[in-house]
CSV table of C-alpha atoms and ligand atoms in Angstrom, one decimal:
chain,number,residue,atom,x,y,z
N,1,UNK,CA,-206.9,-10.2,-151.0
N,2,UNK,CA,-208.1,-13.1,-151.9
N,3,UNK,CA,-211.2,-13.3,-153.9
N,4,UNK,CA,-213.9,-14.7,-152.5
N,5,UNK,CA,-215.0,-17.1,-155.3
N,6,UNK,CA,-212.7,-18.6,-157.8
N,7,UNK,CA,-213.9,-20.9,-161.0
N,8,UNK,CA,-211.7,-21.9,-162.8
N,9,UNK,CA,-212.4,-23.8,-166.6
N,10,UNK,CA,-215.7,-24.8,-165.7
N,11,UNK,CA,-217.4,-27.2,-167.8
N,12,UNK,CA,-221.1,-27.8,-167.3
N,13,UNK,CA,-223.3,-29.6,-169.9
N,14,UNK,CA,-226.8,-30.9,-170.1
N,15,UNK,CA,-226.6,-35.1,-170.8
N,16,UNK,CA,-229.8,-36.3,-172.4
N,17,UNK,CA,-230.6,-39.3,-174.5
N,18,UNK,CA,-233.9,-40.0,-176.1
N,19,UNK,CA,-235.0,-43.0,-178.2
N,20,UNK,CA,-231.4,-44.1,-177.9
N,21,UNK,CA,-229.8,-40.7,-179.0
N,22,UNK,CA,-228.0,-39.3,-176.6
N,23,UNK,CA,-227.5,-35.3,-176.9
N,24,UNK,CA,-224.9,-33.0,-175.1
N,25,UNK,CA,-225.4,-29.3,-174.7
N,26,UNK,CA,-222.5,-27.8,-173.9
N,27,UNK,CA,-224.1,-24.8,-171.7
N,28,UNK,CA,-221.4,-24.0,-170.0
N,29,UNK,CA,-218.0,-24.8,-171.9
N,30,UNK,CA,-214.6,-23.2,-170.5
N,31,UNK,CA,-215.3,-20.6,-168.0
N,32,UNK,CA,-213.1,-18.8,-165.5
N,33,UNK,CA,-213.5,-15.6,-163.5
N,34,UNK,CA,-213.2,-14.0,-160.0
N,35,UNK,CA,-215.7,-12.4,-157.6
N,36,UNK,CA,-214.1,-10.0,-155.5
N,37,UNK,CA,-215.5,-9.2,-152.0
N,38,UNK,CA,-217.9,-6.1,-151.6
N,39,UNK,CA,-218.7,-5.4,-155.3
N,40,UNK,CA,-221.1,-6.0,-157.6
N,41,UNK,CA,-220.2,-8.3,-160.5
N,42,UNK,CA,-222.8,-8.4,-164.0
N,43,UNK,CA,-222.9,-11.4,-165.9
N,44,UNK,CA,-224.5,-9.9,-169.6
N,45,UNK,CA,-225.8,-12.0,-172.4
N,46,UNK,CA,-229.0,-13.5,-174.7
N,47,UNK,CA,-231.0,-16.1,-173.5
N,48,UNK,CA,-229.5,-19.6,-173.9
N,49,UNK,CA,-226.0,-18.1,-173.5
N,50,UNK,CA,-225.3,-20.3,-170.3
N,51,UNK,CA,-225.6,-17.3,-167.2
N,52,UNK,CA,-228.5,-19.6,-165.8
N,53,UNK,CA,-226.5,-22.9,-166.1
N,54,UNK,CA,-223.7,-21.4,-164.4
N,55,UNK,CA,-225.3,-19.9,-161.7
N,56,UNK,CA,-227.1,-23.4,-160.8
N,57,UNK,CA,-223.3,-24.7,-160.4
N,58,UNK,CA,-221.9,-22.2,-158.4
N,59,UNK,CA,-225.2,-22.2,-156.4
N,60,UNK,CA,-224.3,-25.8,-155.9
N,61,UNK,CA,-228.1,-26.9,-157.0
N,62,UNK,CA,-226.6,-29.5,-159.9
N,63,UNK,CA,-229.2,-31.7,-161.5
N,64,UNK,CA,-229.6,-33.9,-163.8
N,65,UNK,CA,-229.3,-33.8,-166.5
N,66,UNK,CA,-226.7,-30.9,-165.7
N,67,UNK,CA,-223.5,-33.0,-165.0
N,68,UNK,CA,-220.2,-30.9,-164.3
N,69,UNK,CA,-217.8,-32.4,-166.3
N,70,UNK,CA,-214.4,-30.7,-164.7
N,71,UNK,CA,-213.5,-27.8,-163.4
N,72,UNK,CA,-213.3,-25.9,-160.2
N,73,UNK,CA,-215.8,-23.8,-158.2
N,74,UNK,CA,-214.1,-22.6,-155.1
N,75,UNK,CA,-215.2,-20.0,-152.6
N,76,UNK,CA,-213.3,-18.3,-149.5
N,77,UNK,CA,-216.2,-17.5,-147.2
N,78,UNK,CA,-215.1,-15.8,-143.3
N,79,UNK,CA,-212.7,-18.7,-142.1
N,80,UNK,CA,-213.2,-21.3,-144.1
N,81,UNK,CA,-213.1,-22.9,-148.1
N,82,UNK,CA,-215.6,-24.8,-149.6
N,83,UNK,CA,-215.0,-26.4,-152.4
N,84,UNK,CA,-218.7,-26.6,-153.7
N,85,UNK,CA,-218.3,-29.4,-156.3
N,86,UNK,CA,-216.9,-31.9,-153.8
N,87,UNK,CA,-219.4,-30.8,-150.9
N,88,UNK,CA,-221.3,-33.0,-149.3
N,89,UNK,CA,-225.2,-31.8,-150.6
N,90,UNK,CA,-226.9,-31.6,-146.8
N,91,UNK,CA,-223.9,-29.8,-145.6
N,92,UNK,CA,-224.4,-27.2,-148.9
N,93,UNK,CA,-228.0,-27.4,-148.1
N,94,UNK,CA,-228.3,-26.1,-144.2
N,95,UNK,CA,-224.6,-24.3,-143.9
N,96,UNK,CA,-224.0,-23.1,-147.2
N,97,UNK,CA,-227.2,-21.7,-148.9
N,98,UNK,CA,-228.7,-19.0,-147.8
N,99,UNK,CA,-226.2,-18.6,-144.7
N,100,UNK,CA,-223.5,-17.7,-147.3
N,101,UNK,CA,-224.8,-17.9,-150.7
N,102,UNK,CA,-228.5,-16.6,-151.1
N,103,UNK,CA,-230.3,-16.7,-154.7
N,104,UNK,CA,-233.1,-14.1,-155.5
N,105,UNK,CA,-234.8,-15.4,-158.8
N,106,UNK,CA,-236.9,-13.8,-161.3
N,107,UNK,CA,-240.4,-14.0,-159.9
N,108,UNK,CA,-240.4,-13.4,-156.4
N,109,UNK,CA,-243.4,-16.5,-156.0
N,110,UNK,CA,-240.9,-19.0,-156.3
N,111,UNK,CA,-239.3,-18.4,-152.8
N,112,UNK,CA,-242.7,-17.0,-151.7
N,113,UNK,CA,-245.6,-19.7,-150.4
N,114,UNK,CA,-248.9,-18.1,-151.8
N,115,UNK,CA,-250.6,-19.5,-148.6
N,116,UNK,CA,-248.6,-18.7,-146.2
N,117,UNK,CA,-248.0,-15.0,-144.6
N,118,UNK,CA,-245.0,-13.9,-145.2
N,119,UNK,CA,-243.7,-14.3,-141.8
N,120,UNK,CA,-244.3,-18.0,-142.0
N,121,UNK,CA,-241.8,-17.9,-144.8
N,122,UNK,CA,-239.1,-16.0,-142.9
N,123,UNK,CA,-240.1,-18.5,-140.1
N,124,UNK,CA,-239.4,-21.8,-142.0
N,125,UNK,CA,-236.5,-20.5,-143.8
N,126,UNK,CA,-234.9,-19.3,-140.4
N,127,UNK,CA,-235.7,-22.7,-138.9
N,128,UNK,CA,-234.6,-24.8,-141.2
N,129,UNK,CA,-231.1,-23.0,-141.1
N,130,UNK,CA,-230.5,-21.4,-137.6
N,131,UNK,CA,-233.6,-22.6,-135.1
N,132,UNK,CA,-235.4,-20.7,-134.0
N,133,UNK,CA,-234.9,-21.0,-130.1
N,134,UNK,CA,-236.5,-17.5,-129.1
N,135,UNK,CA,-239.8,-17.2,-131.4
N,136,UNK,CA,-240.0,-13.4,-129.4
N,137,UNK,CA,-236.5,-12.1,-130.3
N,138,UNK,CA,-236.8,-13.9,-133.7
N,139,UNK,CA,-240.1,-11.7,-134.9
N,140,UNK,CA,-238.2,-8.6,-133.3
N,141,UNK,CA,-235.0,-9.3,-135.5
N,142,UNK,CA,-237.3,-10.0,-138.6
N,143,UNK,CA,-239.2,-6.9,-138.1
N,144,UNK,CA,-235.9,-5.1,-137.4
N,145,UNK,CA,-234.6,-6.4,-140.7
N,146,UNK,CA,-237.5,-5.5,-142.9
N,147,UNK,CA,-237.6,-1.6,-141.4
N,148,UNK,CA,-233.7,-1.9,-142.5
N,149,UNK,CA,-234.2,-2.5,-145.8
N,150,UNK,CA,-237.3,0.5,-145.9
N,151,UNK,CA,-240.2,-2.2,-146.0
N,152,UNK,CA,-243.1,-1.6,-143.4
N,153,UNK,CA,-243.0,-4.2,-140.9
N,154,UNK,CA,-246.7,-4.6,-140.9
N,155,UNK,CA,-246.1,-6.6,-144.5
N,156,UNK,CA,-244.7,-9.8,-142.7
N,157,UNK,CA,-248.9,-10.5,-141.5
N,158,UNK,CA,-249.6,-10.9,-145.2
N,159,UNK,CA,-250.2,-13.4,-148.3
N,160,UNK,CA,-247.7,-12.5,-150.9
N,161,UNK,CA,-250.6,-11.9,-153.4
N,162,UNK,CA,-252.0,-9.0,-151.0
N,163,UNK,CA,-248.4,-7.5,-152.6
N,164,UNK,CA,-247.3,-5.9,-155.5
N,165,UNK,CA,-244.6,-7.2,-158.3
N,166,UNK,CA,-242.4,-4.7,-156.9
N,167,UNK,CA,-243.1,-4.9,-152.7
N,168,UNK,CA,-243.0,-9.1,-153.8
N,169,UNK,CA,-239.4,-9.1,-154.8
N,170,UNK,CA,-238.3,-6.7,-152.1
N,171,UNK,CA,-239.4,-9.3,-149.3
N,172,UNK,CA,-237.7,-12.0,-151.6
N,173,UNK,CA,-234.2,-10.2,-151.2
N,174,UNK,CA,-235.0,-9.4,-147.6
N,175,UNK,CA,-235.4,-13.1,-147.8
N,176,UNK,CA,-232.2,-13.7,-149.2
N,177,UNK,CA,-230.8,-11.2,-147.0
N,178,UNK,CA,-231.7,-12.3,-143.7
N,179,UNK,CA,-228.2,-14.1,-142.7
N,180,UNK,CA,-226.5,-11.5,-143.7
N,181,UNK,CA,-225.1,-14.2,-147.0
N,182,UNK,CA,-221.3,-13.6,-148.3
N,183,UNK,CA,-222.9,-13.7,-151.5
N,184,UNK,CA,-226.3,-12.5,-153.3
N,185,UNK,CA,-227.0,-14.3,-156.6
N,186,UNK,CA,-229.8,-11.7,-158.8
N,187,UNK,CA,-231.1,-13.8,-161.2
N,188,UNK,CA,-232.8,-11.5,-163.8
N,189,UNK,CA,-234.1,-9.8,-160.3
N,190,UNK,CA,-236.3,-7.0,-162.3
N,191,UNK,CA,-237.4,-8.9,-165.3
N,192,UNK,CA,-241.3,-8.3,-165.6
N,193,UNK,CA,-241.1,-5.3,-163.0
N,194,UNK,CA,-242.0,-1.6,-164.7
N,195,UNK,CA,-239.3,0.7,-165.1
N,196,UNK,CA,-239.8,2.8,-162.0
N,197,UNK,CA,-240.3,-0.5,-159.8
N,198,UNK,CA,-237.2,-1.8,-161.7
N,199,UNK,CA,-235.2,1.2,-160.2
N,200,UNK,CA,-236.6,1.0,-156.3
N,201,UNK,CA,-235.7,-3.0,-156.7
N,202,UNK,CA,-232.0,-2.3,-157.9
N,203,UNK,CA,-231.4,0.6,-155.5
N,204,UNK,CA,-232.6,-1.8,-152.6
N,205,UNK,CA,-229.7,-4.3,-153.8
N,206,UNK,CA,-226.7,-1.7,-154.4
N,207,UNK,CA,-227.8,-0.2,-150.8
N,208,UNK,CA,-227.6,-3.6,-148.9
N,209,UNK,CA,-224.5,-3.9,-151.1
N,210,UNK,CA,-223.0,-1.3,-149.7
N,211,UNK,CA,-224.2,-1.4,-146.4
N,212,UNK,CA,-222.9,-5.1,-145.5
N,213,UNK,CA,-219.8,-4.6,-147.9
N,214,UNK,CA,-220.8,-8.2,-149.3
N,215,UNK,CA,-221.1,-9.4,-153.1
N,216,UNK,CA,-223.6,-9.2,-155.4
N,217,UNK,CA,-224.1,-11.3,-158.8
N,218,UNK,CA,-226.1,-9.8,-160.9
N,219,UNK,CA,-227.3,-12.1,-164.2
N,220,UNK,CA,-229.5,-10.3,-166.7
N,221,UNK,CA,-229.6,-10.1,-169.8
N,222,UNK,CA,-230.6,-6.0,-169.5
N,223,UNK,CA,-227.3,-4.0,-170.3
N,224,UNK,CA,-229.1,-0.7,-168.9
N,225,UNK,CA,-229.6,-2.5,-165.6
N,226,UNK,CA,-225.4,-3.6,-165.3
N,227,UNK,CA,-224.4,0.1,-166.4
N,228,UNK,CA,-226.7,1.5,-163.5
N,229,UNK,CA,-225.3,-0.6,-160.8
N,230,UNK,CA,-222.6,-3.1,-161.8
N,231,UNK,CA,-219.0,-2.6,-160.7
N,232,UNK,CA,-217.5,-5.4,-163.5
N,233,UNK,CA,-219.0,-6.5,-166.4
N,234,UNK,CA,-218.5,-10.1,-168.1
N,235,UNK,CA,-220.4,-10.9,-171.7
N,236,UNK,CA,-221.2,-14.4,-172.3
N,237,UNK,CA,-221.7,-15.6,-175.7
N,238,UNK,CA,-222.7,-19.1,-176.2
N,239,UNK,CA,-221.1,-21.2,-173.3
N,240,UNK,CA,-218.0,-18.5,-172.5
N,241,UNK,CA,-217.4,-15.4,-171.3
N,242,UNK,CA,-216.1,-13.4,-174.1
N,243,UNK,CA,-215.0,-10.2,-172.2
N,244,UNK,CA,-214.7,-9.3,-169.0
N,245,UNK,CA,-213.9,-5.2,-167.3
N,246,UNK,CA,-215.1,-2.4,-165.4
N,247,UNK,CA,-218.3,-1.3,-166.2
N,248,UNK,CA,-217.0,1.8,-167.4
N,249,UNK,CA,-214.4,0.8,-169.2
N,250,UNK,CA,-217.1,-2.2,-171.3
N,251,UNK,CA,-219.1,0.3,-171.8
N,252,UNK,CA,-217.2,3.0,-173.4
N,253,UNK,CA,-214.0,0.7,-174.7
N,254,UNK,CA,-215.8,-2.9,-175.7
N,255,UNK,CA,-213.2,-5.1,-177.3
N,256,UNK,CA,-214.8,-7.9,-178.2
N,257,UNK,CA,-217.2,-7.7,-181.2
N,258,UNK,CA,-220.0,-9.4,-179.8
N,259,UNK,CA,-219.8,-7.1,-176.6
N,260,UNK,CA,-219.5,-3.8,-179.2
N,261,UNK,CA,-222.5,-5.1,-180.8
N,262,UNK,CA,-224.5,-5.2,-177.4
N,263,UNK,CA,-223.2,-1.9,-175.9
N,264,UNK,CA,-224.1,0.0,-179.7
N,265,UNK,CA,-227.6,-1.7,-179.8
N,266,UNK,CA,-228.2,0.1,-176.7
N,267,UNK,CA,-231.1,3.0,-177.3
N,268,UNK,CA,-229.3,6.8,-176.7
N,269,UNK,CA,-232.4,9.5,-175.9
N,270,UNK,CA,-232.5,11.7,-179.3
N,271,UNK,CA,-230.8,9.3,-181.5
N,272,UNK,CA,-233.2,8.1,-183.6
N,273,UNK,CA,-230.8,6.3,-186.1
N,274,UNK,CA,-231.2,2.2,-186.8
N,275,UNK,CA,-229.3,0.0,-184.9
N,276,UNK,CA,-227.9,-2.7,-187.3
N,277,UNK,CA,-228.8,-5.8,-185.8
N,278,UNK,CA,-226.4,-9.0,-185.9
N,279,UNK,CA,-226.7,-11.8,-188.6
N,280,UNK,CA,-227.7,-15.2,-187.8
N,281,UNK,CA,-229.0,-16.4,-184.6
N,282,UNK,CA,-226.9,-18.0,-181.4
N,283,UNK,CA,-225.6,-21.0,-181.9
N,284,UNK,CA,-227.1,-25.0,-181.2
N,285,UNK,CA,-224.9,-25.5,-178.1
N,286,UNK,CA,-225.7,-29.3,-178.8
N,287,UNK,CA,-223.3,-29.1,-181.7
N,288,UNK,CA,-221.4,-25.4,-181.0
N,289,UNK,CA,-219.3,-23.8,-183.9
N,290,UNK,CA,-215.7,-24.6,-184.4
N,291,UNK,CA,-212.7,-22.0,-182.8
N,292,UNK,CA,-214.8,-19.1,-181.8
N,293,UNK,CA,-218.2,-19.6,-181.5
N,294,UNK,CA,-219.2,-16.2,-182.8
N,295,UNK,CA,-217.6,-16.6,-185.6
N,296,UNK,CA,-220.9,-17.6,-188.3
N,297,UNK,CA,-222.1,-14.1,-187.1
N,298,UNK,CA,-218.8,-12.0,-187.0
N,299,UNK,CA,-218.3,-9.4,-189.4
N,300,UNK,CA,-214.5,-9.5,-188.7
N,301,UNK,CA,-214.4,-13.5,-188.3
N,302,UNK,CA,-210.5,-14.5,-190.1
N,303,UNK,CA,-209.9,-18.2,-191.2
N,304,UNK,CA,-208.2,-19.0,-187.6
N,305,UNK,CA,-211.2,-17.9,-186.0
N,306,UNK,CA,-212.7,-20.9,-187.5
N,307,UNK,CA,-210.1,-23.2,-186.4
N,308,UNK,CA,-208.6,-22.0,-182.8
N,309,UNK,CA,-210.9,-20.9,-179.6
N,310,UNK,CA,-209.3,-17.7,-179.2
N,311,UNK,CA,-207.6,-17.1,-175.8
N,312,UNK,CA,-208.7,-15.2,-172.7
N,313,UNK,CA,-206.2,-12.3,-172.6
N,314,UNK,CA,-206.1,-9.5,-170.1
N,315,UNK,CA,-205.4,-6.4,-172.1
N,316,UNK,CA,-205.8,-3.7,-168.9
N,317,UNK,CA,-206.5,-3.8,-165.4
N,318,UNK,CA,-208.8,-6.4,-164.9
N,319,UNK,CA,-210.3,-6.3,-168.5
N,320,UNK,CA,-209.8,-9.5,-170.4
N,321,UNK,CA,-210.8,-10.4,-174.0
N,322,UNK,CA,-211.1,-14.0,-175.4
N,323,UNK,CA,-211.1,-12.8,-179.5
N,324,UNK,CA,-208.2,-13.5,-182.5
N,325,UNK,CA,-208.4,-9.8,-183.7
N,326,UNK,CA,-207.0,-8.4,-180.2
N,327,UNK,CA,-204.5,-11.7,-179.6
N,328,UNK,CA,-203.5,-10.2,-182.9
N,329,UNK,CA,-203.3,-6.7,-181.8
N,330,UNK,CA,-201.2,-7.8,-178.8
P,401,SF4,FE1,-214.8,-12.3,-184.4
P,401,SF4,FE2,-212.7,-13.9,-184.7
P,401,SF4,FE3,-212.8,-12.3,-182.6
P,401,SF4,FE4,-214.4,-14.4,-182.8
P,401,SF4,S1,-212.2,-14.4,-182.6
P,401,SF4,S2,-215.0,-12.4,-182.2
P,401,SF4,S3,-214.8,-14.5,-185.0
P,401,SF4,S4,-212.7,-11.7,-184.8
């Protein structure tokens, strides 16, 4: 079947120049995967290890100084390809986002206007995109949407402040939910949400998931959060994926020795043993490492390691690892 978003070698940097010194950050340097339809795809990794950068490009919302410097960013929505890198921006802004590709970000009050009720925001988001021709059947289908997703319609009368963290970012995805989108991109969707909150959010997600049979990207940085609900699993280490596989199999089989340190750091009820932490710290991406970038903090980095950026290799069904030490194995 074919998938319904392709990238293929994406580069994306950041192009700044100050007092005559100009600066590339190479955020995103070399990436390729696949989004199936109907699952729920994890993008893991630290801060500053390009997941935001690369979900502005395949969102389409490119700015300076983010320039896209080649690559492909293709997806294969219901009846039609768009080609999001070569699309004209109002046709990505009133056809394509939202109506296919929907974004729920950390912090719900970005999407939400604090002085409007939160009706008015369904209303001008709904507008904007479809019209709103019958303002009666329109409140009935928002009302219908909210009960759908377990809200209580009587929320859309008020001010998003009047809500919890938790209730906040539940309207957001019903929000981002309302078209019924192809895809839903979670950025760090629970960050500064309590555990338990953190749970109700996530189960809302892998229910409408499953319900509508459509995709989900899911960026955080939280491994616990990608083993409870992700389907695959890709690290990203400074720019690049680094592995790629089914959650279960990432989580039990990591190849890639940045991805086994991130799985064995994770906390296991009774063991009370120290987690050895990594050396170093993430790369400058404004003037990355030779050959693999991991390789100043690798306790298994060899002298080509220095000198050659390893290849992506797919070693099982849909696993793929970019490091020397399995090219070596192979
Ligand atoms: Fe370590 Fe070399 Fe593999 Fe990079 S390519 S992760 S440095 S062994």
């Amino acid at each position: 079947m074919t998938p319904l978003l392709e990238v293929e070698d994406l580069r994306a940097y950041y192009r700044t120049e100050v007092y005559g010194i100009s600066r590339t950050v190479r955020a995103v340097d070399g990436v390729s995967f696949q989004l199936e339809r109907n699952e729920i795809y994890g993008i893991a990794g630290e801060s500053s290890c390009g997941k935001t950068t690369l979900i502005k490009v395949i969102s389409g919302t490119i700015k300076p100084p983010l320039r896209v410097e080649s690559g492909r960013v293709c997806y294969h929505f219901e009846g039609r390809d768009v080609d999001i890198l070569h699309t004209d921006r109002d046709e990505l802004r009133t056809q394509v986002r939202w109506k296919e590709i929907s974004y729920v970000m950390q912090g719900s009050m970005s999407v939400l206007n604090p002085v409007r009720r939160i009706i008015r925001t369904f209303e001008d988001i709904v507008g904007t995109h479809q019209g709103i021709p019958d303002r009666r059947a329109f409140l009935e289908h928002v009302r219908e949407h909210v009960k759908t997703l377990g809200l209580p319609p009587d929320i859309l009368n008020l001010y998003p402040h009047q809500l919890s963290g938790g209730m906040r970012q539940r309207v957001a995805i019903a929000l981002a939910t309302i078209f019924h989108p192809s895809l839903i991109i979670a950025d760090e969707p629970t960050t500064a949400l309590d555990v338990v909150v953190q749970r109700g959010v996530l189960q809302m997600l892998k229910d409408i998931q499953a319900e509508s049979g459509n995709t989900v990207l899911l960026v955080t940085h939280d491994l616990a959060v990608h083993a409870n609900v992700a389907d695959r699993v890709a690290v990203m280490y400074a720019g690049r994926i680094v592995e790629e596989a089914p959650t279960e199999v990432i989580f039990e089989a990591p190849r890639h020795p940045y991805a086994q340190h991130l799985i064995q750091s994770l906390p296991v009820i009774g063991d009370k043993s120290s987690k050895g932490s990594l050396s170093g710290a993430p790369p400058n991406l404004a003037n990355p490492p030779s050959g693999c970038r991991f390789h100043p903090r690798c306790p298994h980095a060899m002298d080509i390691c220095r000198q050659r950026v390893p290849e992506m290799l797919t070693v099982g069904p849909r696993h793929r690892v970019a490091c020397h030490l399995v090219e070596e194995a192979a």
